[in-house]
Amino acid sequence: MSRYSAAEIEPKWQQAWDEAGVFRAERMPGKPKYYVLEMFPYPSGRIHIGHVRNYTMGDVVARYKRATGHNVLHPMGFDAFGMPAENAAMANGGHPRDWTYSNIDTMVGQMKPLGFSLDWTRMFATCDPEYYGQQQALFLDFLEKGLVYRKNAVVNWDPVDMTVLANEQVEDGRGWRSGALVERRELTQWFFKISDMSEELLDALDTLDDWPAKVKTMQANWIGKSRGLQFSFGLTDTSHGYDRVEVYTTRPDTLMGASFVGISPDHPLARELERHDPRVAEFCKQARQGGTTEEAIEKAEKLGYDTGLTVRHPFDTAWELPVFIANFILMDYGTGAIFGCPGHDERDHEFARKYGLPIIDTFLPVEGEHDIQKEPFVPPKTEKVRFTRLVAGEKIQTGNEAIDATIDFCEANGVGQGVTKFRLRDWGLSRQRYWGCPIPVVHCDDCGVVPEKKENLPIRLPYDEGDKPIDFSIPGNPLDRHPTWRDTPCPSCGKPAKRETDTMDTFVDSSWYFARFTAPRAETPTVMEDAEYWMNVDQYIGGIEHAILHLLYSRFFARAMHICGHLPEASKEPFDALFTQGMVTHAIYQTQKDGRPVYHYPEDVELKDGKGFLEDGTEVEIIPSAKMSKSKNNVVDPVQIIADYGADTARWFVLSDSPPERDVEWTAAGAEAAAKHLGRVYRLASDLTDGEAETDEADEHLMREMHKTVHDVTLGIDSFGFNAAIAKLYGFTNTIAKSRAGSVARRMAIKTLAQLMSPMTPHLAEEIWQMLGGEGLISQAPWPKADPAMLVEDTVTMPIQVNGKRRGEIEVPKDLDPAEVEKRALANEGVQRTLDGAQPRKVIVVPGRIVNVVM
RNA sequence: GCCCGCGUGGUGGAAUGGUAGACACAGGGGACUUAAAAUCCCUAGGCCGGAAGGCCGUGCCGGUUCGAGUCCGGCCGCGGGCACCA
């Protein structure tokens, strides 16, 4: 009898798979293909236990699909451009490229021992010139089709470092390094015209049947289709060169409750006033302070500046409203101007009270009271309300009805028009940074903005500054100050010109990598034959944090690539099924020192009766289920887990316990238990001896359980119920261990158990398969099938409730007549006791399920 | 602030509107052992009770239903996203 040693068997089987080329994906017409993809990692330097969980789920699907006769594509790559590489270079010297490739090497080295069934020959990193060169080609194609354009947009500007900051580099409205108050500043930037596809991206969500509903809801809300009224307020004083202010509102029914007009500090009228009035300029400067995020703007104190200008109300020309410049209105949204109705909007209410503006109701609750001066009345638009100041429609109607009526009325009377708008803005892709894909255009004094010629691609990032290394510790974009890289002849006229120094948002890189995997070495972005064969991604797996941006951008890219002939029509929605998995969490162990928390590593904490102690006996506070974070010392390193227990244990554990879409808590005890269980399965197989007492009845029972397990586990894997499948496998293992069946039946049961476990614990499964004389590799064996005849039970246990409370149960033949079930249920001892002679008023029999007696 | 989720024993969690707590961890008891480790068996939501059994129980409050962890409304707490983190 040998002992289970993961360290011995895992490398052995990985080598066997490698040699047999089991996971290499090649087109095989005639065999159904299956493309399973996990969101590729950022090369931070170490794999994280969350990666292990993500890729294990994908691997289970890949291995299962292979066993059910599919030709599987399961690739891996790296999302390798981005800020951390530059930050590392800034902090520790070195070069982003060296840092990134070295990290990739390390991470591949950490991933391979996990035994994922990946086709490593297709691997690439988005920072490979072979990849980003094709991305530049895509950009040029998009440009030609009018899918890319330039316009102004606001960025976070650090006035001390004189550089653009990412949102995460803005802390409490200040630059992370300089500490200077950040300003919103306009810059000319490149944009993808995603807004042109708003309607289509919204409508097509309905076709994504195998996406989580919550993701579709989030995307729909993000796209934000709304119908509203666009109209103008006439200015009473036209001396500043403007005669009106154009506004857009989704609540035209509150028009009679307007009490001010607000414009953005970047509105042309505000800009005009700013030029002539230092007080306005001062206010606008202040209003532009703070970050660009919606969150920062929403949470900032609402400030306004009364311009002294007034406008006329469109339905009462005697009614004049003041015009304010307000810090919470962005030029990017709508027309950059709004009208405020404090009676029916939280934000406007706050603003009105601050600046002493009137609060007027236009509708009130149908019943009851509401003090509009105290707080705004903001019911759902579907609720009926009583209008007090009506533009159009009935006195009592819903908000939606009133909005429609108002738009009709306004259009009929020449006051503006109904407009459908989308919240979705165009995708700004310019980044003023080095470590990204260079935007392949040239700025020529004579020809303007000229696309680079395709034969000159890739436009490579310069590694150094010619005679000296790039100094990343200087704020700003090294491409911008590079002595020679910018210089290039104009592709159009040949005269000396300058390259664009902005690089692309890293979301661009991850918006088409799934397509590139179908032909990763091609000289064009994709190869139609390969794309047609492998696309779409049948199962995409990743974190919920990507629910909106990454997935929406990818959907846009797939459409844009189709327009340019890089993807087939059928791939406009590139991900057939989506699964969003939860995080792996771990307890934080902390003590207090001088009022500050001190975090302790798990290996320094001894657990006893649910309490934790340090070596010196100090008790530590345990904060369960916390997100893993380096600064909290609660990160679990998969490499250590593999060294301690082996890959199969790590894989088994991350799938067990928690449903995949939920967070899972990593505990040392849990990992220990997983390892023990795998050892037990191994022992069951290696202890299997011939010549035990053979009893037909026990054989029959074991075979029935086996078929049930095959059925349940198959269903579990099909529906991403990995934790449930594992619970069944635990149960079946117990059944085998206790079974008195003969060795033939037991051998069959354990071989089947190995097959059912093989997607989760492939190395152990191969070992057992070989031990029990299975043919070839288990990785290439067909998936077991459950015999339907073995699944049906003759009798069923039915619980009996009285008034919804369980009082007993009866064992009845499966198809017993409901009237007979009722009779037997009423005769039940527990029911009789509870009824205590009373007559039941009603008896509900749900065949095969439950009986409820109502008294 | 806005959008989307989640909340069940000591712990991770199970449960097509139909027996709440499957499976597992920690705990308790036992077997084997000179002893320990390993392994195996039993037990286990809380309260009352010797037992039979009863009462309570899925974050909180209310509703729909013969029946609610599950559906609806309100609240509290936690997490994800908010367009330059990936």
mmCIF file of N, CA, C and O in Angstrom, chain A residues 89-154:
data_model
loop_
_atom_site.group_PDB
_atom_site.id
_atom_site.type_symbol
_atom_site.label_atom_id
_atom_site.label_comp_id
_atom_site.label_asym_id
_atom_site.label_seq_id
_atom_site.Cartn_x
_atom_site.Cartn_y
_atom_site.Cartn_z
ATOM 1 N N ALA A 89 8.604 51.171 -11.796
ATOM 2 C CA ALA A 89 9.807 51.804 -12.327
ATOM 3 C C ALA A 89 10.074 53.121 -11.600
ATOM 4 O O ALA A 89 11.220 53.485 -11.330
ATOM 5 N N MET A 90 8.993 53.816 -11.270
ATOM 6 C CA MET A 90 9.104 55.090 -10.571
ATOM 7 C C MET A 90 9.655 54.862 -9.161
ATOM 8 O O MET A 90 10.514 55.593 -8.691
ATOM 9 N N ALA A 91 9.167 53.817 -8.509
ATOM 10 C CA ALA A 91 9.527 53.579 -7.116
ATOM 11 C C ALA A 91 10.894 52.904 -6.974
ATOM 12 O O ALA A 91 11.660 53.240 -6.080
ATOM 13 N N ASN A 92 11.176 51.939 -7.851
ATOM 14 C CA ASN A 92 12.383 51.125 -7.643
ATOM 15 C C ASN A 92 13.372 51.203 -8.784
ATOM 16 O O ASN A 92 14.312 50.410 -8.838
ATOM 17 N N GLY A 93 13.151 52.092 -9.721
ATOM 18 C CA GLY A 93 14.005 52.105 -10.897
ATOM 19 C C GLY A 93 13.656 50.939 -11.802
ATOM 20 O O GLY A 93 12.631 50.276 -11.616
ATOM 21 N N GLY A 94 14.487 50.657 -12.781
ATOM 22 C CA GLY A 94 14.184 49.571 -13.709
ATOM 23 C C GLY A 94 13.252 50.045 -14.796
ATOM 24 O O GLY A 94 12.868 51.213 -14.856
ATOM 25 N N HIS A 95 12.897 49.114 -15.661
ATOM 26 C CA HIS A 95 12.107 49.458 -16.840
ATOM 27 C C HIS A 95 10.778 48.705 -16.823
ATOM 28 O O HIS A 95 10.760 47.514 -16.489
ATOM 29 N N PRO A 96 9.674 49.360 -17.187
ATOM 30 C CA PRO A 96 8.369 48.677 -17.179
ATOM 31 C C PRO A 96 8.366 47.387 -17.992
ATOM 32 O O PRO A 96 7.728 46.408 -17.601
ATOM 33 N N ARG A 97 9.116 47.399 -19.100
ATOM 34 C CA ARG A 97 9.113 46.207 -19.940
ATOM 35 C C ARG A 97 9.793 45.036 -19.225
ATOM 36 O O ARG A 97 9.272 43.922 -19.212
ATOM 37 N N ASP A 98 10.950 45.302 -18.623
ATOM 38 C CA ASP A 98 11.672 44.237 -17.919
ATOM 39 C C ASP A 98 10.849 43.719 -16.745
ATOM 40 O O ASP A 98 10.739 42.521 -16.516
ATOM 41 N N TRP A 99 10.282 44.682 -16.021
ATOM 42 C CA TRP A 99 9.450 44.328 -14.860
ATOM 43 C C TRP A 99 8.310 43.426 -15.301
ATOM 44 O O TRP A 99 8.053 42.369 -14.715
ATOM 45 N N THR A 100 7.628 43.814 -16.387
ATOM 46 C CA THR A 100 6.450 43.073 -16.847
ATOM 47 C C THR A 100 6.821 41.663 -17.317
ATOM 48 O O THR A 100 6.188 40.682 -16.899
ATOM 49 N N TYR A 101 7.839 41.571 -18.171
ATOM 50 C CA TYR A 101 8.176 40.234 -18.696
ATOM 51 C C TYR A 101 8.720 39.315 -17.612
ATOM 52 O O TYR A 101 8.472 38.110 -17.628
ATOM 53 N N SER A 102 9.434 39.900 -16.674
ATOM 54 C CA SER A 102 9.934 39.069 -15.582
ATOM 55 C C SER A 102 8.763 38.561 -14.731
ATOM 56 O O SER A 102 8.727 37.403 -14.305
ATOM 57 N N ASN A 103 7.776 39.424 -14.509
ATOM 58 C CA ASN A 103 6.577 39.005 -13.771
ATOM 59 C C ASN A 103 5.827 37.905 -14.508
ATOM 60 O O ASN A 103 5.306 36.966 -13.901
ATOM 61 N N ILE A 104 5.749 38.045 -15.826
ATOM 62 C CA ILE A 104 5.034 37.042 -16.611
ATOM 63 C C ILE A 104 5.725 35.686 -16.466
ATOM 64 O O ILE A 104 5.068 34.663 -16.238
ATOM 65 N N ASP A 105 7.053 35.690 -16.554
ATOM 66 C CA ASP A 105 7.805 34.446 -16.377
ATOM 67 C C ASP A 105 7.492 33.795 -15.035
ATOM 68 O O ASP A 105 7.227 32.595 -14.954
ATOM 69 N N THR A 106 7.544 34.631 -13.991
ATOM 70 C CA THR A 106 7.265 34.108 -12.655
ATOM 71 C C THR A 106 5.871 33.511 -12.591
ATOM 72 O O THR A 106 5.661 32.408 -12.073
ATOM 73 N N MET A 107 4.901 34.229 -13.138
ATOM 74 C CA MET A 107 3.517 33.781 -12.994
ATOM 75 C C MET A 107 3.232 32.530 -13.816
ATOM 76 O O MET A 107 2.479 31.658 -13.382
ATOM 77 N N VAL A 108 3.848 32.434 -14.977
ATOM 78 C CA VAL A 108 3.682 31.206 -15.766
ATOM 79 C C VAL A 108 4.265 30.037 -14.974
ATOM 80 O O VAL A 108 3.659 28.965 -14.891
ATOM 81 N N GLY A 109 5.397 30.290 -14.353
ATOM 82 C CA GLY A 109 6.031 29.262 -13.530
ATOM 83 C C GLY A 109 5.165 28.850 -12.351
ATOM 84 O O GLY A 109 5.228 27.712 -11.897
ATOM 85 N N GLN A 110 4.355 29.781 -11.863
ATOM 86 C CA GLN A 110 3.464 29.453 -10.751
ATOM 87 C C GLN A 110 2.186 28.771 -11.221
ATOM 88 O O GLN A 110 1.579 27.995 -10.494
ATOM 89 N N MET A 111 1.784 29.070 -12.454
ATOM 90 C CA MET A 111 0.531 28.510 -12.954
ATOM 91 C C MET A 111 0.692 27.084 -13.471
ATOM 92 O O MET A 111 -0.206 26.260 -13.334
ATOM 93 N N LYS A 112 1.847 26.816 -14.080
ATOM 94 C CA LYS A 112 2.013 25.488 -14.695
ATOM 95 C C LYS A 112 1.837 24.337 -13.706
ATOM 96 O O LYS A 112 1.198 23.338 -14.051
ATOM 97 N N PRO A 113 2.373 24.440 -12.476
ATOM 98 C CA PRO A 113 2.202 23.317 -11.540
ATOM 99 C C PRO A 113 0.748 23.061 -11.153
ATOM 100 O O PRO A 113 0.453 22.040 -10.541
ATOM 101 N N LEU A 114 -0.151 23.977 -11.494
ATOM 102 C CA LEU A 114 -1.557 23.760 -11.133
ATOM 103 C C LEU A 114 -2.250 22.805 -12.094
ATOM 104 O O LEU A 114 -3.379 22.377 -11.854
ATOM 105 N N GLY A 115 -1.573 22.488 -13.190
ATOM 106 C CA GLY A 115 -2.106 21.463 -14.088
ATOM 107 C C GLY A 115 -3.335 21.895 -14.876
ATOM 108 O O GLY A 115 -4.199 21.079 -15.178
ATOM 109 N N PHE A 116 -3.413 23.179 -15.214
ATOM 110 C CA PHE A 116 -4.544 23.631 -16.024
ATOM 111 C C PHE A 116 -4.411 23.103 -17.445
ATOM 112 O O PHE A 116 -3.311 23.065 -17.996
ATOM 113 N N SER A 117 -5.529 22.733 -18.026
ATOM 114 C CA SER A 117 -5.496 22.152 -19.372
ATOM 115 C C SER A 117 -5.490 23.269 -20.414
ATOM 116 O O SER A 117 -6.409 23.409 -21.204
ATOM 117 N N LEU A 118 -4.443 24.069 -20.381
ATOM 118 C CA LEU A 118 -4.331 25.227 -21.267
ATOM 119 C C LEU A 118 -3.493 24.898 -22.494
ATOM 120 O O LEU A 118 -2.551 24.111 -22.411
ATOM 121 N N ASP A 119 -3.824 25.556 -23.591
ATOM 122 C CA ASP A 119 -2.979 25.476 -24.771
ATOM 123 C C ASP A 119 -1.958 26.610 -24.667
ATOM 124 O O ASP A 119 -2.186 27.722 -25.132
ATOM 125 N N TRP A 120 -0.823 26.282 -24.040
ATOM 126 C CA TRP A 120 0.190 27.316 -23.790
ATOM 127 C C TRP A 120 0.829 27.815 -25.074
ATOM 128 O O TRP A 120 1.475 28.868 -25.072
ATOM 129 N N THR A 121 0.686 27.082 -26.168
ATOM 130 C CA THR A 121 1.329 27.539 -27.410
ATOM 131 C C THR A 121 0.661 28.822 -27.928
ATOM 132 O O THR A 121 1.211 29.504 -28.769
ATOM 133 N N ARG A 122 -0.537 29.118 -27.439
ATOM 134 C CA ARG A 122 -1.226 30.321 -27.915
ATOM 135 C C ARG A 122 -0.979 31.544 -27.033
ATOM 136 O O ARG A 122 -1.563 32.591 -27.254
ATOM 137 N N MET A 123 -0.172 31.384 -26.004
ATOM 138 C CA MET A 123 0.017 32.473 -25.052
ATOM 139 C C MET A 123 0.603 33.730 -25.690
ATOM 140 O O MET A 123 1.464 33.652 -26.557
ATOM 141 N N PHE A 124 0.099 34.888 -25.268
ATOM 142 C CA PHE A 124 0.756 36.160 -25.619
ATOM 143 C C PHE A 124 0.499 37.159 -24.503
ATOM 144 O O PHE A 124 -0.337 36.925 -23.632
ATOM 145 N N ALA A 125 1.255 38.262 -24.542
ATOM 146 C CA ALA A 125 1.019 39.378 -23.630
ATOM 147 C C ALA A 125 0.635 40.577 -24.484
ATOM 148 O O ALA A 125 1.130 40.730 -25.603
ATOM 149 N N THR A 126 -0.228 41.423 -23.953
ATOM 150 C CA THR A 126 -0.696 42.553 -24.774
ATOM 151 C C THR A 126 0.420 43.553 -25.039
ATOM 152 O O THR A 126 0.289 44.392 -25.915
ATOM 153 N N CYS A 127 1.532 43.439 -24.276
ATOM 154 C CA CYS A 127 2.648 44.360 -24.526
ATOM 155 C C CYS A 127 3.623 43.795 -25.558
ATOM 156 O O CYS A 127 4.627 44.442 -25.867
ATOM 157 N N ASP A 128 3.336 42.599 -26.119
ATOM 158 C CA ASP A 128 4.144 42.094 -27.231
ATOM 159 C C ASP A 128 3.898 43.001 -28.447
ATOM 160 O O ASP A 128 2.738 43.227 -28.795
ATOM 161 N N PRO A 129 4.953 43.442 -29.112
ATOM 162 C CA PRO A 129 4.740 44.271 -30.315
ATOM 163 C C PRO A 129 3.874 43.553 -31.355
ATOM 164 O O PRO A 129 3.120 44.199 -32.083
ATOM 165 N N GLU A 130 3.960 42.214 -31.386
ATOM 166 C CA GLU A 130 3.151 41.448 -32.344
ATOM 167 C C GLU A 130 1.658 41.607 -32.037
ATOM 168 O O GLU A 130 0.826 41.491 -32.931
ATOM 169 N N TYR A 131 1.349 41.813 -30.763
ATOM 170 C CA TYR A 131 -0.060 42.025 -30.401
ATOM 171 C C TYR A 131 -0.448 43.484 -30.591
ATOM 172 O O TYR A 131 -1.403 43.796 -31.290
ATOM 173 N N TYR A 132 0.336 44.397 -29.999
ATOM 174 C CA TYR A 132 -0.140 45.787 -30.051
ATOM 175 C C TYR A 132 0.010 46.387 -31.446
ATOM 176 O O TYR A 132 -0.685 47.336 -31.783
ATOM 177 N N GLY A 133 0.887 45.792 -32.260
ATOM 178 C CA GLY A 133 0.953 46.226 -33.656
ATOM 179 C C GLY A 133 -0.356 45.945 -34.373
ATOM 180 O O GLY A 133 -0.860 46.771 -35.147
ATOM 181 N N GLN A 134 -0.933 44.778 -34.117
ATOM 182 C CA GLN A 134 -2.229 44.445 -34.723
ATOM 183 C C GLN A 134 -3.330 45.327 -34.155
ATOM 184 O O GLN A 134 -4.304 45.646 -34.831
ATOM 185 N N GLN A 135 -3.159 45.733 -32.910
ATOM 186 C CA GLN A 135 -4.128 46.640 -32.292
ATOM 187 C C GLN A 135 -4.055 48.009 -32.978
ATOM 188 O O GLN A 135 -5.076 48.667 -33.185
ATOM 189 N N GLN A 136 -2.840 48.415 -33.342
ATOM 190 C CA GLN A 136 -2.687 49.675 -34.074
ATOM 191 C C GLN A 136 -3.353 49.570 -35.439
ATOM 192 O O GLN A 136 -3.984 50.529 -35.911
ATOM 193 N N ALA A 137 -3.238 48.384 -36.058
ATOM 194 C CA ALA A 137 -3.901 48.182 -37.349
ATOM 195 C C ALA A 137 -5.415 48.311 -37.189
ATOM 196 O O ALA A 137 -6.092 48.932 -38.020
ATOM 197 N N LEU A 138 -5.934 47.745 -36.091
ATOM 198 C CA LEU A 138 -7.372 47.869 -35.827
ATOM 199 C C LEU A 138 -7.757 49.337 -35.673
ATOM 200 O O LEU A 138 -8.769 49.789 -36.216
ATOM 201 N N PHE A 139 -6.927 50.075 -34.944
ATOM 202 C CA PHE A 139 -7.205 51.491 -34.724
ATOM 203 C C PHE A 139 -7.317 52.212 -36.064
ATOM 204 O O PHE A 139 -8.234 53.010 -36.292
ATOM 205 N N LEU A 140 -6.390 51.930 -36.975
ATOM 206 C CA LEU A 140 -6.409 52.589 -38.281
ATOM 207 C C LEU A 140 -7.660 52.212 -39.072
ATOM 208 O O LEU A 140 -8.264 53.054 -39.734
ATOM 209 N N ASP A 141 -8.054 50.938 -38.962
ATOM 210 C CA ASP A 141 -9.282 50.509 -39.639
ATOM 211 C C ASP A 141 -10.505 51.222 -39.053
ATOM 212 O O ASP A 141 -11.399 51.646 -39.773
ATOM 213 N N PHE A 142 -10.518 51.339 -37.731
ATOM 214 C CA PHE A 142 -11.635 52.028 -37.073
ATOM 215 C C PHE A 142 -11.679 53.491 -37.515
ATOM 216 O O PHE A 142 -12.742 54.052 -37.743
ATOM 217 N N LEU A 143 -10.480 54.080 -37.620
ATOM 218 C CA LEU A 143 -10.384 55.481 -38.029
ATOM 219 C C LEU A 143 -10.993 55.658 -39.416
ATOM 220 O O LEU A 143 -11.760 56.587 -39.673
ATOM 221 N N GLU A 144 -10.645 54.721 -40.297
ATOM 222 C CA GLU A 144 -11.140 54.791 -41.667
ATOM 223 C C GLU A 144 -12.661 54.672 -41.716
ATOM 224 O O GLU A 144 -13.312 55.304 -42.535
ATOM 225 N N LYS A 145 -13.215 53.863 -40.824
ATOM 226 C CA LYS A 145 -14.670 53.669 -40.824
ATOM 227 C C LYS A 145 -15.389 54.715 -39.976
ATOM 228 O O LYS A 145 -16.593 54.589 -39.712
ATOM 229 N N GLY A 146 -14.657 55.705 -39.498
ATOM 230 C CA GLY A 146 -15.303 56.759 -38.715
ATOM 231 C C GLY A 146 -15.697 56.330 -37.314
ATOM 232 O O GLY A 146 -16.593 56.915 -36.699
ATOM 233 N N LEU A 147 -15.028 55.305 -36.786
ATOM 234 C CA LEU A 147 -15.355 54.831 -35.437
ATOM 235 C C LEU A 147 -14.465 55.476 -34.374
ATOM 236 O O LEU A 147 -14.628 55.207 -33.192
ATOM 237 N N VAL A 148 -13.500 56.288 -34.820
ATOM 238 C CA VAL A 148 -12.612 57.000 -33.889
ATOM 239 C C VAL A 148 -12.591 58.468 -34.280
ATOM 240 O O VAL A 148 -12.626 58.791 -35.467
ATOM 241 N N TYR A 149 -12.553 59.346 -33.295
ATOM 242 C CA TYR A 149 -12.466 60.782 -33.592
ATOM 243 C C TYR A 149 -11.801 61.485 -32.419
ATOM 244 O O TYR A 149 -11.567 60.876 -31.367
ATOM 245 N N ARG A 150 -11.514 62.776 -32.606
ATOM 246 C CA ARG A 150 -10.901 63.557 -31.533
ATOM 247 C C ARG A 150 -11.850 64.621 -31.030
ATOM 248 O O ARG A 150 -12.588 65.216 -31.804
ATOM 249 N N LYS A 151 -11.853 64.832 -29.723
ATOM 250 C CA LYS A 151 -12.597 65.954 -29.146
ATOM 251 C C LYS A 151 -11.990 66.279 -27.776
ATOM 252 O O LYS A 151 -11.110 65.556 -27.286
ATOM 253 N N ASN A 152 -12.491 67.340 -27.181
ATOM 254 C CA ASN A 152 -11.993 67.729 -25.865
ATOM 255 C C ASN A 152 -12.717 66.960 -24.777
ATOM 256 O O ASN A 152 -13.894 66.654 -24.900
ATOM 257 N N ALA A 153 -11.990 66.652 -23.715
ATOM 258 C CA ALA A 153 -12.612 66.019 -22.549
ATOM 259 C C ALA A 153 -11.800 66.360 -21.316
ATOM 260 O O ALA A 153 -10.613 66.685 -21.419
ATOM 261 N N VAL A 154 -12.445 66.285 -20.161
ATOM 262 C CA VAL A 154 -11.751 66.682 -18.931
ATOM 263 C C VAL A 154 -10.927 65.534 -18.368
ATOM 264 O O VAL A 154 -11.303 64.372 -18.466
#
